[in-house]
Amino acid sequence: MTEIENPGINTENIEEAVKYLGEAIGEKWVSNDHAVLSSYSRDFTITPGNWPNIVVIPGSTEDVQKIFRIAYRHKIPVVPISSGFNHGGMCIPRKGGIMIDLIKRMDRVLDFDDETMTITIQPGVRNAVVAELAEQHESIPGVRKIIAGLPLTMGSGSTLSNYFCRGGASTMLKHGNTPESIVSMTMVLPDGEVLKTGPSAMNEKSYLPVVSGPGPNIAGMFINSSGCFGICTEMTIKLFPEPKLEEIQVFQVEDEDDPLIVEKIVDLIYRVTRLDICDFVYKTHGGALANGNPDPEVNREDSAEIMSEQILLIGVSGDDEEEIRIKMDIVTKMAEEAGCFKVMLEVFDEIFPDGFPFRREARMRFSAYVGGQALGGKGSFQWLAGNPKLELIPELSRGYEQLLEKYWKPTDPEYPRKRTMAGTAIQGPYPFGRCGTLEFDYWWDPSNVETVKKGTQMIKKAANHLIAHRVPLWRNMYDHGELHIPLLGTYFDLLKKTKTEFDPDNLMHPDQIPCTDDYI
Amino acid sequence: MDYKAKLGRNIKSLMEYRNDAWKCVRCGLCRMGDPEDVDGQDFIDNCPAGTTYGFELFYSAGKWDLIKCLTAEPPEIDEPTELMKKAIFTCTGCGRCQEVCNYMKGLEPMNAFQALKAYAIEKWGIKKEHNNLVQSILNYDNPWMAPRRTRAHWARKLDFKLKDATKEDVDILFFPGCNASYVPEIVPTARATANIMRSVGIDFGILGEKERCCGSTAFRCGAFEMFEKYKKQNIEQLNSLGIKTMVTACAGCHSTFSHNYAGDLDFEVVHVIEYVARLIDEGKIEFKNNLDMTLTYHDPCHIGRYGDIYEAPRKVLKALPGVTFNEMKRIKQSSMCCGSGGGVKTAYPEMALSVASNRLDEAKEAAGASTVVSCCPFCEINLGEAAKARQDGTKVVDIMELVEQAMKG
């Protein structure tokens, strides 16, 4: 555990800040107890931990405003956290300071608007709650229920944070990425002022489901800023009509040793996504599916052995079985043309007696991907993703395989390759297959010092591997942000200027995003 | 994989949980009800200590972090802080976190937190309030500092004489436990149970003054050493009786005898609710009285998650004439603890009452019931106190009392 010296923090001003914070939001919700701080010092990624100096649990936007004003007066950094389950060390207080825990008390659904099909939530509202509420509604009675295009994370994850941090959505192919569904936000700015974005800027109660507010859309500056420009305390997001029926089909390449296995799968992705008939297209690993199996009675290692390492899942939906059948026939024909074949779902019956895990109910509970992996395997999980053009994916995947050979294998030779899920996955390409989200995944044992060391090296190399191909990284990683300064030019200059204007003392989640010169 | 069977059993030393602590990914599923059963935003949180105090340290993930700190070399925390002790000893041992985490990831958070309690006792001493409980068990064979000779006083008001199982041969031993023997609000449960068993012609006995605490309270507080010593004496006494079945009125006794004495006892241990459900199935119980009430059922952790006894109480309640039975939101595996277990009621009564009051809110708002029924004396004492404090007409009743009432002509 590294403790970074922060010139703005000393015992005296921390004690003073604790006193003022207690007066402002209630003593019960403020602590600088060492043990309390310890539980906000790490996450499950390879990001080195660091301790905050104070933890506060606000109950409202007004509380957050008060906290910011006190933090600014005392020049103490502020770091937000909601569920704390993330892939990028996003809630590690790198320079100490005040950790604002948003999950506990700010957990209200503020509005559910049937007419505009939007929901307004606080950061503590979990995906399971949003999903359940949405499904209880029908925009027009007798027509279709509503669903949330939830991020691909677990039911316990914070919906607001996932949208704010650009989590990939389960409906990405159909409706775009999560930020594209953000209608408005309530942001508390570093000086404690409140800014409403989107339609709410003009009328607090306007949930008009268009993304832009009046004039230029300044909301974009906050999205994925990890709290560097302020904290989002309320968010209105779009919901979608739920298809009456959905079907999922699994495809794989005949020969597992086929050197063109990734090319064939990417070819199939190209074809089917451009048809505009699929809900999602998702390339994953057999091991990943096995890890994510919610059934404890099933031996995950055995089931990993049965499945192919490279699997493509394609989901379609429709109003009746005939529509589903026609769509699936078209997809299957294309798969055959691309050198892939359809795996009969009955094969999975034994492995997944409670239902195939990519079905909607299971997606909700275990998440299609992240949750299952993180829960099912041996330890922790490090993730790295970027948005390359599909045609780059085979080359990038091969590069990652080489890194795995070099770094993963020597540290964990006993662990079956298929269950490590160390490898690549392609999350649903954006509409019409223009771009995919490539994931490099590494399953590691965080209690093993050697694994951590090797894993850290490998992830850094993998990040460099993507950056070398000018692939924008998706999430700020330790030491390798998506804001890779040398490649950004004017973008970085403007960001730096804005940050300086907003937060001259660099107190808002300092060093989370490298938008200052003194980035560590 | 029998993930249930591990609950509260074979607790290892804290150091042996070190690697597991690093495997928690802070997914947060352990702190909430089953996502599939979530219905709205209320009553989703399911960790009693976390719900009360809010800081991550009080939830599973925070306690895993604490274990990382304490087992690091050198330890990252040397001296215990007040909040740290509070976080360690406010774990009620309800087992919800382990129910989820062991199923999903194979970890045993609740067992690890029991080990954390034992570690804290070894390093920094036992809490005064818990020490009183433990000393009372050692000195009086019950945690309430009540004299041994009054243990069987509950039976005085029965209109028949109970057999003394230490002197007469019986197949069935009724074991009311310390609460039903001594706590005035719970004593009617013991009497109701005895009346029910007698009225259907069951030949049973009790240990009377010789009945001794099962040791559950000491174990849940983390006083493992004392518990093991005490357990040995209990095993000798109970096995010498030659009984075939022990019927417990207490969920805590039931889980302790079934889990922590597992393999050492020569007879089956049955909770009274299972026993009565069996009698209903066999057609031995006849109900004559219409109760005319709306109620809900609170699953006690020690027969629910620990014992997998979910259907028997529901079957009994549904069999009672004139009862409208509504479920709360957090039920069965996802049931919310009453907040009393693990020595919390004794050391942190304000937390126990706050959690209980939240549970009563749920009964009222989600189930529309002002009568909460259970079959664990610890839950009933705690929920009952919370109900009294609310002064809103909420009642807490043991199922056995309702069964007895419904059987009366």
PDB file of N, CA and C in Angstrom, chain A residues 441-475:
ATOM      1  N   ASP A 441      -8.571  -9.558 -21.467  1.00  0.00           N
ATOM      2  CA  ASP A 441      -8.929  -9.920 -20.103  1.00  0.00           C
ATOM      3  C   ASP A 441      -7.849 -10.760 -19.465  1.00  0.00           C
ATOM      4  N   TYR A 442      -7.705 -10.560 -18.221  1.00  0.00           N
ATOM      5  CA  TYR A 442      -6.673 -11.292 -17.492  1.00  0.00           C
ATOM      6  C   TYR A 442      -7.208 -11.639 -16.129  1.00  0.00           C
ATOM      7  N   TRP A 443      -7.261 -12.910 -15.875  1.00  0.00           N
ATOM      8  CA  TRP A 443      -7.834 -13.421 -14.635  1.00  0.00           C
ATOM      9  C   TRP A 443      -6.695 -13.734 -13.698  1.00  0.00           C
ATOM     10  N   TRP A 444      -6.658 -13.146 -12.560  1.00  0.00           N
ATOM     11  CA  TRP A 444      -5.450 -13.260 -11.745  1.00  0.00           C
ATOM     12  C   TRP A 444      -5.753 -13.472 -10.278  1.00  0.00           C
ATOM     13  N   ASP A 445      -4.735 -13.929  -9.587  1.00  0.00           N
ATOM     14  CA  ASP A 445      -4.863 -14.186  -8.161  1.00  0.00           C
ATOM     15  C   ASP A 445      -4.191 -13.029  -7.421  1.00  0.00           C
ATOM     16  N   PRO A 446      -4.981 -12.134  -6.864  1.00  0.00           N
ATOM     17  CA  PRO A 446      -4.410 -10.931  -6.283  1.00  0.00           C
ATOM     18  C   PRO A 446      -3.630 -11.179  -4.995  1.00  0.00           C
ATOM     19  N   SER A 447      -3.771 -12.392  -4.420  1.00  0.00           N
ATOM     20  CA  SER A 447      -3.014 -12.635  -3.195  1.00  0.00           C
ATOM     21  C   SER A 447      -1.607 -13.139  -3.520  1.00  0.00           C
ATOM     22  N   ASN A 448      -1.348 -13.381  -4.796  1.00  0.00           N
ATOM     23  CA  ASN A 448      -0.048 -13.891  -5.217  1.00  0.00           C
ATOM     24  C   ASN A 448       0.796 -12.740  -5.781  1.00  0.00           C
ATOM     25  N   VAL A 449       1.823 -12.391  -5.059  1.00  0.00           N
ATOM     26  CA  VAL A 449       2.633 -11.216  -5.405  1.00  0.00           C
ATOM     27  C   VAL A 449       3.195 -11.328  -6.818  1.00  0.00           C
ATOM     28  N   GLU A 450       3.659 -12.536  -7.177  1.00  0.00           N
ATOM     29  CA  GLU A 450       4.275 -12.735  -8.492  1.00  0.00           C
ATOM     30  C   GLU A 450       3.252 -12.525  -9.610  1.00  0.00           C
ATOM     31  N   THR A 451       2.043 -13.046  -9.394  1.00  0.00           N
ATOM     32  CA  THR A 451       0.983 -12.894 -10.399  1.00  0.00           C
ATOM     33  C   THR A 451       0.650 -11.419 -10.580  1.00  0.00           C
ATOM     34  N   VAL A 452       0.604 -10.715  -9.472  1.00  0.00           N
ATOM     35  CA  VAL A 452       0.272  -9.291  -9.541  1.00  0.00           C
ATOM     36  C   VAL A 452       1.339  -8.549 -10.354  1.00  0.00           C
ATOM     37  N   LYS A 453       2.592  -8.890 -10.074  1.00  0.00           N
ATOM     38  CA  LYS A 453       3.710  -8.210 -10.765  1.00  0.00           C
ATOM     39  C   LYS A 453       3.635  -8.472 -12.273  1.00  0.00           C
ATOM     40  N   LYS A 454       3.489  -9.747 -12.607  1.00  0.00           N
ATOM     41  CA  LYS A 454       3.450 -10.117 -14.024  1.00  0.00           C
ATOM     42  C   LYS A 454       2.206  -9.545 -14.704  1.00  0.00           C
ATOM     43  N   GLY A 455       1.108  -9.624 -13.977  1.00  0.00           N
ATOM     44  CA  GLY A 455      -0.151  -9.117 -14.536  1.00  0.00           C
ATOM     45  C   GLY A 455      -0.066  -7.631 -14.822  1.00  0.00           C
ATOM     46  N   THR A 456       0.560  -6.902 -13.906  1.00  0.00           N
ATOM     47  CA  THR A 456       0.708  -5.458 -14.094  1.00  0.00           C
ATOM     48  C   THR A 456       1.534  -5.176 -15.340  1.00  0.00           C
ATOM     49  N   GLN A 457       2.629  -5.914 -15.456  1.00  0.00           N
ATOM     50  CA  GLN A 457       3.484  -5.728 -16.642  1.00  0.00           C
ATOM     51  C   GLN A 457       2.702  -6.038 -17.918  1.00  0.00           C
ATOM     52  N   MET A 458       1.934  -7.117 -17.849  1.00  0.00           N
ATOM     53  CA  MET A 458       1.233  -7.534 -19.058  1.00  0.00           C
ATOM     54  C   MET A 458       0.163  -6.521 -19.469  1.00  0.00           C
ATOM     55  N   ILE A 459      -0.549  -6.001 -18.494  1.00  0.00           N
ATOM     56  CA  ILE A 459      -1.613  -5.055 -18.826  1.00  0.00           C
ATOM     57  C   ILE A 459      -1.001  -3.765 -19.388  1.00  0.00           C
ATOM     58  N   LYS A 460       0.124  -3.355 -18.835  1.00  0.00           N
ATOM     59  CA  LYS A 460       0.774  -2.157 -19.381  1.00  0.00           C
ATOM     60  C   LYS A 460       1.204  -2.391 -20.826  1.00  0.00           C
ATOM     61  N   LYS A 461       1.750  -3.579 -21.054  1.00  0.00           N
ATOM     62  CA  LYS A 461       2.182  -3.904 -22.426  1.00  0.00           C
ATOM     63  C   LYS A 461       0.969  -3.950 -23.360  1.00  0.00           C
ATOM     64  N   ALA A 462      -0.107  -4.520 -22.839  1.00  0.00           N
ATOM     65  CA  ALA A 462      -1.311  -4.627 -23.666  1.00  0.00           C
ATOM     66  C   ALA A 462      -1.866  -3.240 -23.996  1.00  0.00           C
ATOM     67  N   ALA A 463      -1.798  -2.347 -23.022  1.00  0.00           N
ATOM     68  CA  ALA A 463      -2.263  -0.973 -23.265  1.00  0.00           C
ATOM     69  C   ALA A 463      -1.399  -0.327 -24.344  1.00  0.00           C
ATOM     70  N   ASN A 464      -0.093  -0.536 -24.226  1.00  0.00           N
ATOM     71  CA  ASN A 464       0.822   0.016 -25.245  1.00  0.00           C
ATOM     72  C   ASN A 464       0.529  -0.566 -26.623  1.00  0.00           C
ATOM     73  N   HIS A 465       0.183  -1.845 -26.607  1.00  0.00           N
ATOM     74  CA  HIS A 465      -0.122  -2.564 -27.839  1.00  0.00           C
ATOM     75  C   HIS A 465      -1.313  -1.889 -28.554  1.00  0.00           C
ATOM     76  N   LEU A 466      -2.323  -1.535 -27.774  1.00  0.00           N
ATOM     77  CA  LEU A 466      -3.488  -0.857 -28.367  1.00  0.00           C
ATOM     78  C   LEU A 466      -3.125   0.561 -28.805  1.00  0.00           C
ATOM     79  N   ILE A 467      -2.401   1.256 -27.927  1.00  0.00           N
ATOM     80  CA  ILE A 467      -2.057   2.650 -28.240  1.00  0.00           C
ATOM     81  C   ILE A 467      -1.188   2.710 -29.511  1.00  0.00           C
ATOM     82  N   ALA A 468      -0.295   1.710 -29.645  1.00  0.00           N
ATOM     83  CA  ALA A 468       0.568   1.682 -30.827  1.00  0.00           C
ATOM     84  C   ALA A 468      -0.250   1.575 -32.114  1.00  0.00           C
ATOM     85  N   HIS A 469      -1.444   0.989 -31.989  1.00  0.00           N
ATOM     86  CA  HIS A 469      -2.333   0.892 -33.156  1.00  0.00           C
ATOM     87  C   HIS A 469      -3.330   2.050 -33.184  1.00  0.00           C
ATOM     88  N   ARG A 470      -3.067   3.052 -32.389  1.00  0.00           N
ATOM     89  CA  ARG A 470      -3.921   4.239 -32.265  1.00  0.00           C
ATOM     90  C   ARG A 470      -5.371   3.867 -31.959  1.00  0.00           C
ATOM     91  N   VAL A 471      -5.497   2.902 -31.062  1.00  0.00           N
ATOM     92  CA  VAL A 471      -6.834   2.491 -30.625  1.00  0.00           C
ATOM     93  C   VAL A 471      -7.132   3.220 -29.305  1.00  0.00           C
ATOM     94  N   PRO A 472      -8.181   4.019 -29.270  1.00  0.00           N
ATOM     95  CA  PRO A 472      -8.494   4.711 -28.018  1.00  0.00           C
ATOM     96  C   PRO A 472      -8.868   3.707 -26.928  1.00  0.00           C
ATOM     97  N   LEU A 473      -8.193   3.797 -25.802  1.00  0.00           N
ATOM     98  CA  LEU A 473      -8.513   2.900 -24.690  1.00  0.00           C
ATOM     99  C   LEU A 473      -9.835   3.320 -24.068  1.00  0.00           C
ATOM    100  N   TRP A 474     -10.459   2.324 -23.532  1.00  0.00           N
ATOM    101  CA  TRP A 474     -11.775   2.574 -22.967  1.00  0.00           C
ATOM    102  C   TRP A 474     -11.670   2.473 -21.464  1.00  0.00           C
ATOM    103  N   ARG A 475     -11.395   3.470 -20.826  1.00  0.00           N
ATOM    104  CA  ARG A 475     -11.250   3.584 -19.387  1.00  0.00           C
ATOM    105  C   ARG A 475      -9.830   3.968 -19.063  1.00  0.00           C
TER     106      ARG A 475
END
